[in-house]
JSON list of C-alpha atoms in Angstrom, two decimals:
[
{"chain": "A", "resi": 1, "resn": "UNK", "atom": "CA", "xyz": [26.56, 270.64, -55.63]},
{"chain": "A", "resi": 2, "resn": "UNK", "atom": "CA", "xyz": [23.00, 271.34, -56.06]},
{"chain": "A", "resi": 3, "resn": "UNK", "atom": "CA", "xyz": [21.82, 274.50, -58.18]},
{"chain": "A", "resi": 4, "resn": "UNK", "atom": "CA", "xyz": [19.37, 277.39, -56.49]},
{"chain": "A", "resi": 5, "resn": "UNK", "atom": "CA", "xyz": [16.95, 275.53, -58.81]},
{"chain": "A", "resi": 6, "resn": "UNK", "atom": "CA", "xyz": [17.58, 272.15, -57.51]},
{"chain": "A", "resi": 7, "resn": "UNK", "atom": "CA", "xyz": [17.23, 273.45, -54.10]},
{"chain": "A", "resi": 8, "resn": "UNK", "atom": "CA", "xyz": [13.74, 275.08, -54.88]},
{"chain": "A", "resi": 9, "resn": "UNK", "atom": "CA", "xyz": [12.63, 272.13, -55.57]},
{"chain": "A", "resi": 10, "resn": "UNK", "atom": "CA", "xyz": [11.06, 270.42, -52.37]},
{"chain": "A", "resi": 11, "resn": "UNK", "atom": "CA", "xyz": [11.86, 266.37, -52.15]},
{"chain": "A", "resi": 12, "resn": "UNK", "atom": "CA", "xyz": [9.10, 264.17, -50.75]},
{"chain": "A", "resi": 13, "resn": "UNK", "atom": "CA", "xyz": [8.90, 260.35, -50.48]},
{"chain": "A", "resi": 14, "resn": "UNK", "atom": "CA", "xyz": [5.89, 259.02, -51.03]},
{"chain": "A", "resi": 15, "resn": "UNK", "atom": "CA", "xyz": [4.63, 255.57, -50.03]},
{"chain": "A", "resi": 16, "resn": "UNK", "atom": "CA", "xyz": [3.24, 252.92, -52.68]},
{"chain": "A", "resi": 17, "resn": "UNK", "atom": "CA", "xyz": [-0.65, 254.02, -53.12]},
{"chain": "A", "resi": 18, "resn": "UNK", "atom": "CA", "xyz": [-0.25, 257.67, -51.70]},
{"chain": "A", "resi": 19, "resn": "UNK", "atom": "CA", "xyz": [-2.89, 259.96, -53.14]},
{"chain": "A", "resi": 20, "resn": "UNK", "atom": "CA", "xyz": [-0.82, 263.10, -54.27]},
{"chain": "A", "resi": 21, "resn": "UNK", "atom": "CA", "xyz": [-3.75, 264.49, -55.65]},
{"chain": "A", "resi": 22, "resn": "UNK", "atom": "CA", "xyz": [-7.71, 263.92, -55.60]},
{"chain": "A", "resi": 23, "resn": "UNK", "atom": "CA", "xyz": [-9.71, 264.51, -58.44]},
{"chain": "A", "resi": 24, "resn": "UNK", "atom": "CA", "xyz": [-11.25, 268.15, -58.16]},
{"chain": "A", "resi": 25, "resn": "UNK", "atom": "CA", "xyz": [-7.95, 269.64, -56.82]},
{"chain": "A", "resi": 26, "resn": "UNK", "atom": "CA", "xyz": [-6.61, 273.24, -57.01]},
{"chain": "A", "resi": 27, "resn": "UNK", "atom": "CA", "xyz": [-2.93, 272.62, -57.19]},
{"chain": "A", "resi": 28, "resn": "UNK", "atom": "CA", "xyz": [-1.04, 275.25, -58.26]},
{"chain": "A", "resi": 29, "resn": "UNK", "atom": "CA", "xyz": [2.90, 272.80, -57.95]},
{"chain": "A", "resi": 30, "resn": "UNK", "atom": "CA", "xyz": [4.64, 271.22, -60.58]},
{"chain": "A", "resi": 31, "resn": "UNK", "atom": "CA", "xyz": [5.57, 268.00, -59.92]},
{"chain": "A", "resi": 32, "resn": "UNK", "atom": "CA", "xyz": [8.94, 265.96, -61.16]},
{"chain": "A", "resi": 33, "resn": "UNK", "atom": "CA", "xyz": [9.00, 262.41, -60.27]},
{"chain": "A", "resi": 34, "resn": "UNK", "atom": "CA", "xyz": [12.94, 261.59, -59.41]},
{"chain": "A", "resi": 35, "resn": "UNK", "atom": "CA", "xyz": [11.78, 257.99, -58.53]},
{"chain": "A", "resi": 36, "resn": "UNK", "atom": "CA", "xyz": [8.88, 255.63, -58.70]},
{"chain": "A", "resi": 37, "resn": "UNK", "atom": "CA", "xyz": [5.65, 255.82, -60.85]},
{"chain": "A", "resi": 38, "resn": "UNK", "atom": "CA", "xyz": [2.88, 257.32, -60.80]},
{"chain": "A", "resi": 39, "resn": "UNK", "atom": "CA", "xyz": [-0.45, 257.60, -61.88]},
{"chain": "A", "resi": 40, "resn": "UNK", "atom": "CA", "xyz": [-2.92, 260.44, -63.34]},
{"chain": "A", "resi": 41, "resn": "UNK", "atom": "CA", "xyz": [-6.96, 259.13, -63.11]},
{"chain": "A", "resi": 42, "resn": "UNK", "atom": "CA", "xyz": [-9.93, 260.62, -63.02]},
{"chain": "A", "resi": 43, "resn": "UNK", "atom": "CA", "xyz": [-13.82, 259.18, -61.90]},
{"chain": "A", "resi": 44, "resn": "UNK", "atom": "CA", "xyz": [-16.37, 257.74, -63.92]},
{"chain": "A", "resi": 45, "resn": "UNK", "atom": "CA", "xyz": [-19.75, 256.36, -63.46]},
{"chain": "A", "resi": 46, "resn": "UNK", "atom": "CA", "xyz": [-20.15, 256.78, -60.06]},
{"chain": "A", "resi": 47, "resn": "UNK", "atom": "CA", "xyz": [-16.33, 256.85, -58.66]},
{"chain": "A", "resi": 48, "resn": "UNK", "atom": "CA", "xyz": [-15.10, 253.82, -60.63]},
{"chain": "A", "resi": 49, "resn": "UNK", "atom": "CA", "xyz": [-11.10, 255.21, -61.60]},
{"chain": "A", "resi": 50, "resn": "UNK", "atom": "CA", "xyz": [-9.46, 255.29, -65.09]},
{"chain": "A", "resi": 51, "resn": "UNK", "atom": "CA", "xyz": [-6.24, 255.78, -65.39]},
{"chain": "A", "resi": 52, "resn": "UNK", "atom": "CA", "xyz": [-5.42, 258.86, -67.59]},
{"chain": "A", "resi": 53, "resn": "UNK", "atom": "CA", "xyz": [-1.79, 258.93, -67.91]},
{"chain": "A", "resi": 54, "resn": "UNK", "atom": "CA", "xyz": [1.67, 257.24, -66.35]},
{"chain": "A", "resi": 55, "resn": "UNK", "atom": "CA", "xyz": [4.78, 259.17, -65.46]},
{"chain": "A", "resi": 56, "resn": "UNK", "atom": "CA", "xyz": [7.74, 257.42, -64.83]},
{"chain": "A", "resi": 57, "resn": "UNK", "atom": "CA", "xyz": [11.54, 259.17, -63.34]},
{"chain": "A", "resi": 58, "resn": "UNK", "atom": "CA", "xyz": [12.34, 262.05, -65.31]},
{"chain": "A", "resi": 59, "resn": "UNK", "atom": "CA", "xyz": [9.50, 263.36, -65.76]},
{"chain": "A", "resi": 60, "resn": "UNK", "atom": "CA", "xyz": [7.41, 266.43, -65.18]},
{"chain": "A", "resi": 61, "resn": "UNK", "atom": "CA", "xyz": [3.29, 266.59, -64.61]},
{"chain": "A", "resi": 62, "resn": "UNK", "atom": "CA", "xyz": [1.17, 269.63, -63.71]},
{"chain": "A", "resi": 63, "resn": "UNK", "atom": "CA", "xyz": [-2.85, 270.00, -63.16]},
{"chain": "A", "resi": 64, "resn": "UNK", "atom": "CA", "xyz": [-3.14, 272.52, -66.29]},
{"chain": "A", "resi": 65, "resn": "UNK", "atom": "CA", "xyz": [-6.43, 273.02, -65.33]},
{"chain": "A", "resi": 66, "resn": "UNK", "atom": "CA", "xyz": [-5.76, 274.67, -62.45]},
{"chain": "A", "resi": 67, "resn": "UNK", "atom": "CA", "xyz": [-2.57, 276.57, -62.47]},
{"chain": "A", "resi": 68, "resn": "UNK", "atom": "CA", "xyz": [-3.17, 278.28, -66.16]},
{"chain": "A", "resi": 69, "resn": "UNK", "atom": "CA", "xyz": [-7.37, 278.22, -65.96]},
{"chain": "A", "resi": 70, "resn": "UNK", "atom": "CA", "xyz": [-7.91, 277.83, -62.29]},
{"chain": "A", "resi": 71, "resn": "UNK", "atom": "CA", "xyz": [-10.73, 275.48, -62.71]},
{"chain": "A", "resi": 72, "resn": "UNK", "atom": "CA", "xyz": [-10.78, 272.11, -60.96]},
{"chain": "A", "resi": 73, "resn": "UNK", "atom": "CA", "xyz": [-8.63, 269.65, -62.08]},
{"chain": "A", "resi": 74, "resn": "UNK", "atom": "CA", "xyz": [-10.68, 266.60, -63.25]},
{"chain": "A", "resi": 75, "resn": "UNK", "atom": "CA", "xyz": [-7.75, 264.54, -62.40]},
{"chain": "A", "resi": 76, "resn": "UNK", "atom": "CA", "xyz": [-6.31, 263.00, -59.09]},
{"chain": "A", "resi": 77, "resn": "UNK", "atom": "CA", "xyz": [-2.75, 261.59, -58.93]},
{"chain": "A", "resi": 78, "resn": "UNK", "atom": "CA", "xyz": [-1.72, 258.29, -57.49]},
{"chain": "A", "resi": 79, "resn": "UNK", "atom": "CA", "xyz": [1.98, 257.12, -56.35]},
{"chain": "A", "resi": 80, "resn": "UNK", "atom": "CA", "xyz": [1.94, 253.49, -57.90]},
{"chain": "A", "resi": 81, "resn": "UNK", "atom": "CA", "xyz": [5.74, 252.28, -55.85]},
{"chain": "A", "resi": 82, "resn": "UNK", "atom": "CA", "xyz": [7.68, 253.76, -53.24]},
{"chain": "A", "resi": 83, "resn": "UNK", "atom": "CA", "xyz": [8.74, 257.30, -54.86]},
{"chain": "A", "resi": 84, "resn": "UNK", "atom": "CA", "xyz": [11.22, 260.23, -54.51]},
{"chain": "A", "resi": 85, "resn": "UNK", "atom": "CA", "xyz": [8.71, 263.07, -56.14]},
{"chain": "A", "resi": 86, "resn": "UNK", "atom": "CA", "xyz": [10.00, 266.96, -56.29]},
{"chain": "A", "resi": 87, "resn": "UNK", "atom": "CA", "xyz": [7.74, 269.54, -56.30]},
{"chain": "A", "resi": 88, "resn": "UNK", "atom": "CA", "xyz": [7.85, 273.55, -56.92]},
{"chain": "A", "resi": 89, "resn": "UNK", "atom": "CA", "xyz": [4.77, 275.79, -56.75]},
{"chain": "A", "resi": 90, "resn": "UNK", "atom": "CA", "xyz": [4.44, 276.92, -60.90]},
{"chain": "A", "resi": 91, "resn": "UNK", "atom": "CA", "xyz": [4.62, 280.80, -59.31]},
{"chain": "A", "resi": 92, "resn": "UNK", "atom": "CA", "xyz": [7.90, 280.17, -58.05]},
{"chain": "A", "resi": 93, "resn": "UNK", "atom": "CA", "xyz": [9.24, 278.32, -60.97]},
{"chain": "A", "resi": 94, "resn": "UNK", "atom": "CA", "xyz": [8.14, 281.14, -62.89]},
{"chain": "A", "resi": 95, "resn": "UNK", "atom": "CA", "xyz": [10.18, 283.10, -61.48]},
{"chain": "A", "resi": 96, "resn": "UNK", "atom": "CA", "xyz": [13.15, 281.21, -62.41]},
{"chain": "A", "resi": 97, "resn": "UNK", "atom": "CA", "xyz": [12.20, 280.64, -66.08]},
{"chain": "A", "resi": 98, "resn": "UNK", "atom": "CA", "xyz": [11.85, 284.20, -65.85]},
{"chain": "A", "resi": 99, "resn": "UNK", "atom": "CA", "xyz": [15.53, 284.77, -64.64]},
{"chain": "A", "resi": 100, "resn": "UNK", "atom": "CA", "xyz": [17.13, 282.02, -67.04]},
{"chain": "A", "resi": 101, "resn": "UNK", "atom": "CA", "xyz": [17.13, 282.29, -71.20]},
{"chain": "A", "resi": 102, "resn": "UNK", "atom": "CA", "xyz": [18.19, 278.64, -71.18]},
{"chain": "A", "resi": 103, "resn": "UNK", "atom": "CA", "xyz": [15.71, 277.20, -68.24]},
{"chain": "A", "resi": 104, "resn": "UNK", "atom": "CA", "xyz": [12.65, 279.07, -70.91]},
{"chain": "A", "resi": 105, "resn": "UNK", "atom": "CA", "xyz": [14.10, 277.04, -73.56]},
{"chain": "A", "resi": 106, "resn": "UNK", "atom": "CA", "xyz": [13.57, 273.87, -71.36]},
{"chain": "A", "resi": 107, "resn": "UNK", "atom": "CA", "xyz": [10.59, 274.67, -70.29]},
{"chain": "A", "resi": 108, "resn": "UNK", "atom": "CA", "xyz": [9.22, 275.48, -74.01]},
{"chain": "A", "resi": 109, "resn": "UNK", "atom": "CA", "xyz": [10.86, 272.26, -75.02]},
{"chain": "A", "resi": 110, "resn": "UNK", "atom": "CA", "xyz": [9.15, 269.79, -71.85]},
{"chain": "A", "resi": 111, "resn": "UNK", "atom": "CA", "xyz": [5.39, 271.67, -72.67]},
{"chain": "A", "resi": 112, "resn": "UNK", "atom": "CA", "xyz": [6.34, 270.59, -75.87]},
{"chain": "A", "resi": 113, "resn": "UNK", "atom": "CA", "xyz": [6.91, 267.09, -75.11]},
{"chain": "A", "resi": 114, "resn": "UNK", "atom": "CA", "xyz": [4.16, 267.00, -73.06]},
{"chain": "A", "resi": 115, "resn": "UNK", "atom": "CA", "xyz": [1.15, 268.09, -75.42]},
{"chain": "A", "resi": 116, "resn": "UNK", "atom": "CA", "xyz": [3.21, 265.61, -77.94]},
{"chain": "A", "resi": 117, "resn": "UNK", "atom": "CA", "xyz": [2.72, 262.83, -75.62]},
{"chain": "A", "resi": 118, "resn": "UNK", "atom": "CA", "xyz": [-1.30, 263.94, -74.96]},
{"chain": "A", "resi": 119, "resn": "UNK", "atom": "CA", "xyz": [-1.68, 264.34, -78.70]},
{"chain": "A", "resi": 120, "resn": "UNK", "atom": "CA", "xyz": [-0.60, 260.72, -78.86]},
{"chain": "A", "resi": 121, "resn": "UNK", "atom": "CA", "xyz": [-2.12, 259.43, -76.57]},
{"chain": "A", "resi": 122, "resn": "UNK", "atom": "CA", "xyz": [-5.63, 261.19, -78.07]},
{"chain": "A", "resi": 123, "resn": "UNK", "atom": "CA", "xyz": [-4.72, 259.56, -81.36]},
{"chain": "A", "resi": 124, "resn": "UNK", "atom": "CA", "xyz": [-4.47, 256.07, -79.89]},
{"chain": "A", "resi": 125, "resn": "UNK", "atom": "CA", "xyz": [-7.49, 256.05, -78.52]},
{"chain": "A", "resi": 126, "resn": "UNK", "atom": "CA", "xyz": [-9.16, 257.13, -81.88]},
{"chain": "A", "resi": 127, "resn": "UNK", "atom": "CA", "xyz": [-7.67, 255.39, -84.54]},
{"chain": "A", "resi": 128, "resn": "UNK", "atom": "CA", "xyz": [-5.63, 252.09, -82.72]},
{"chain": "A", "resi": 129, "resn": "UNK", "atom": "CA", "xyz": [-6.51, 248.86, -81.70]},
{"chain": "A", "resi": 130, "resn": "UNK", "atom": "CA", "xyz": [-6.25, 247.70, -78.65]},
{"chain": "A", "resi": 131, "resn": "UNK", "atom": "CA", "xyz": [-3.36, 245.54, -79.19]},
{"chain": "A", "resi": 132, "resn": "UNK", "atom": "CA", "xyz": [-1.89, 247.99, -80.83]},
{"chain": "A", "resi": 133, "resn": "UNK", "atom": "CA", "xyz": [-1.71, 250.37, -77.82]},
{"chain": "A", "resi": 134, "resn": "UNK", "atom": "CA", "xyz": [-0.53, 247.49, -75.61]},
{"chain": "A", "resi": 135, "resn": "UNK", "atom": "CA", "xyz": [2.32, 247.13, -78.08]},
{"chain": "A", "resi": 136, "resn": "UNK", "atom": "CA", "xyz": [2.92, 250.97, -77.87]},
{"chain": "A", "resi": 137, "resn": "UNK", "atom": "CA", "xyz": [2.35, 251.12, -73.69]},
{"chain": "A", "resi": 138, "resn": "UNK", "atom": "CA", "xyz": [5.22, 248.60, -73.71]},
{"chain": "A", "resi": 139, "resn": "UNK", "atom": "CA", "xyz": [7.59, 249.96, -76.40]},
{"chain": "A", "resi": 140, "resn": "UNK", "atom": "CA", "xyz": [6.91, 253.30, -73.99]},
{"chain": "A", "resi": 141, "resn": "UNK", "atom": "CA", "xyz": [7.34, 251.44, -70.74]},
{"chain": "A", "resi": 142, "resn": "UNK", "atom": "CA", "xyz": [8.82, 248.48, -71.25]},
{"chain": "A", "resi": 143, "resn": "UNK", "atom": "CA", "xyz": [8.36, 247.22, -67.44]},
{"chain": "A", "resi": 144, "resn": "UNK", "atom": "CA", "xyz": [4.93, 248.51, -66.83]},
{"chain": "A", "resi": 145, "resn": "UNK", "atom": "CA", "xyz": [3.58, 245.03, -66.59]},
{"chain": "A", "resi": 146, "resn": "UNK", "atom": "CA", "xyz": [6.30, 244.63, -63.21]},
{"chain": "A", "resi": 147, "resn": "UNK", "atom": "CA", "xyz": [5.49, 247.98, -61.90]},
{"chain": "A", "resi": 148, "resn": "UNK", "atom": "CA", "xyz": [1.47, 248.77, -62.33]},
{"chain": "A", "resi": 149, "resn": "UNK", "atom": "CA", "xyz": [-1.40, 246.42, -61.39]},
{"chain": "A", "resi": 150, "resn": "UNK", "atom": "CA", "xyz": [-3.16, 244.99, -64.29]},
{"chain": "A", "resi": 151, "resn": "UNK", "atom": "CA", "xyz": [-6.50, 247.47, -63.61]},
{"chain": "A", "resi": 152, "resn": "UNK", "atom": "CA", "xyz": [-4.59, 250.17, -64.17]},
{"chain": "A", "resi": 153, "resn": "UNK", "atom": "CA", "xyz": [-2.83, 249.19, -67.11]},
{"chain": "A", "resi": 154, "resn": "UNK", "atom": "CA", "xyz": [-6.19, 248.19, -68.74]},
{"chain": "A", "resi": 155, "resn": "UNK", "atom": "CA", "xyz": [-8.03, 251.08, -68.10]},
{"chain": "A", "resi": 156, "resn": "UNK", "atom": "CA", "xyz": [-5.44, 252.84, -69.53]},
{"chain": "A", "resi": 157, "resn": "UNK", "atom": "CA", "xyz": [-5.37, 250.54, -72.54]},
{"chain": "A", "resi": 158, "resn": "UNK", "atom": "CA", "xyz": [-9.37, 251.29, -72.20]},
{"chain": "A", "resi": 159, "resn": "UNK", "atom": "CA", "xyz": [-10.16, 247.78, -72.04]},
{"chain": "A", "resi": 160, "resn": "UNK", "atom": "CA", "xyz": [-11.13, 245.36, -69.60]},
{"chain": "A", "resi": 161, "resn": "UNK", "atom": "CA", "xyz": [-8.88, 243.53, -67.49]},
{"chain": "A", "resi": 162, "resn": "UNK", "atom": "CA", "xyz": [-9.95, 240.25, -69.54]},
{"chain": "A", "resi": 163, "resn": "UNK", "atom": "CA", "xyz": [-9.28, 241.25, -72.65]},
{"chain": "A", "resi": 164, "resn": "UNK", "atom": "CA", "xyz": [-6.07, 242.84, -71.67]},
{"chain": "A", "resi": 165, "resn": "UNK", "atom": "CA", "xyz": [-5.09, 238.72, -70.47]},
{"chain": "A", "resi": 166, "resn": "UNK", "atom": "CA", "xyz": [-6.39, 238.20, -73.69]},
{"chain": "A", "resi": 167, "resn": "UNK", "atom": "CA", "xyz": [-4.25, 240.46, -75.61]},
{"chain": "A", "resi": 168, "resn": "UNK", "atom": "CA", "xyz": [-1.01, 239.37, -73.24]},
{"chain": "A", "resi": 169, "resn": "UNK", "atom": "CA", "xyz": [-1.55, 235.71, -73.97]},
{"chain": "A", "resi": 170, "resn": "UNK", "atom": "CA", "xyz": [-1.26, 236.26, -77.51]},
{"chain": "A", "resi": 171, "resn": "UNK", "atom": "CA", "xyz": [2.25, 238.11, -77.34]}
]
């Protein structure tokens, strides 16, 4: 039986290469994806796309920016495979974290996890090789290779798609 919570939640299936979000967006939802993978990216140099993050089931992805700053987000959001993604305008999940002791603590807990996961990711780019955040993008997702196309992964990586064959031929 689904919870009030559950039920909040609105379920959308998304086709493979679905633009959730364009860069510049307002959004005000939090998203949880139940299925699939997705992408975060924003624009460089004239419109080319880097990817900025990848969220995989379980897990939860917001545009900061706008709901706590209301600025633009600088980042779009793109469904990578067929996906089952949930979504709850932050206002109304407020509302519940408001009502619940326990739902706070999870929601503490995932922000948590969250700015852990940025702070990583900001330390990779400053202080690792690229090899070594290959290693770590696979230790994190170990089928990324099966599920993302290789420009994505590398921009990620912030490398070029040749030295990312590079780097996987010598694994």
């Amino acid at each position: 039986m689904e919870t009030v919570l559950e039920q909040a939640f609105k379920r959308e299936e998304c086709p493979k290469h679905h633009k959730l979000l364009q860069p510049g967006n307002r959004s005000q939802k939090v998203f949880f994806v139940e299925k699939g993978l997705i992408r975060t990216y924003y624009l460089k140099d004239e419109g080319k796309d880097i990817t900025h993050f990848f969220f995989a089931e379980n897990a939860f992805f917001m545009a900061i920016e706008s709901i706590f700053y209301h600025n633009n987000s600088p980042y779009g959001v793109e469904v990578l495979e067929n996906s089952i993604i949930r979504t709850i305008p932050y206002a109304e999940l407020e509302h519940y974290i408001d009502q619940s002791d326990e739902l706070e603590k999870l929601m503490r807990l995932l922000l948590i996890d969250m700015l852990k996961a940025f702070s990583d990711r900001f330390q990779s780019i400053q202080f690792q090789t690229a090899q070594e955040r290959y290693r770590i993008l696979l230790e994190t997702y170990p089928d990324i290779l099966l599920r993302a196309p290789l420009g994505h992964i590398a921009s990620y990586l912030g490398i070029t798609q040749q030295t990312l064959s590079v780097i996987r031929a010598q694994r």
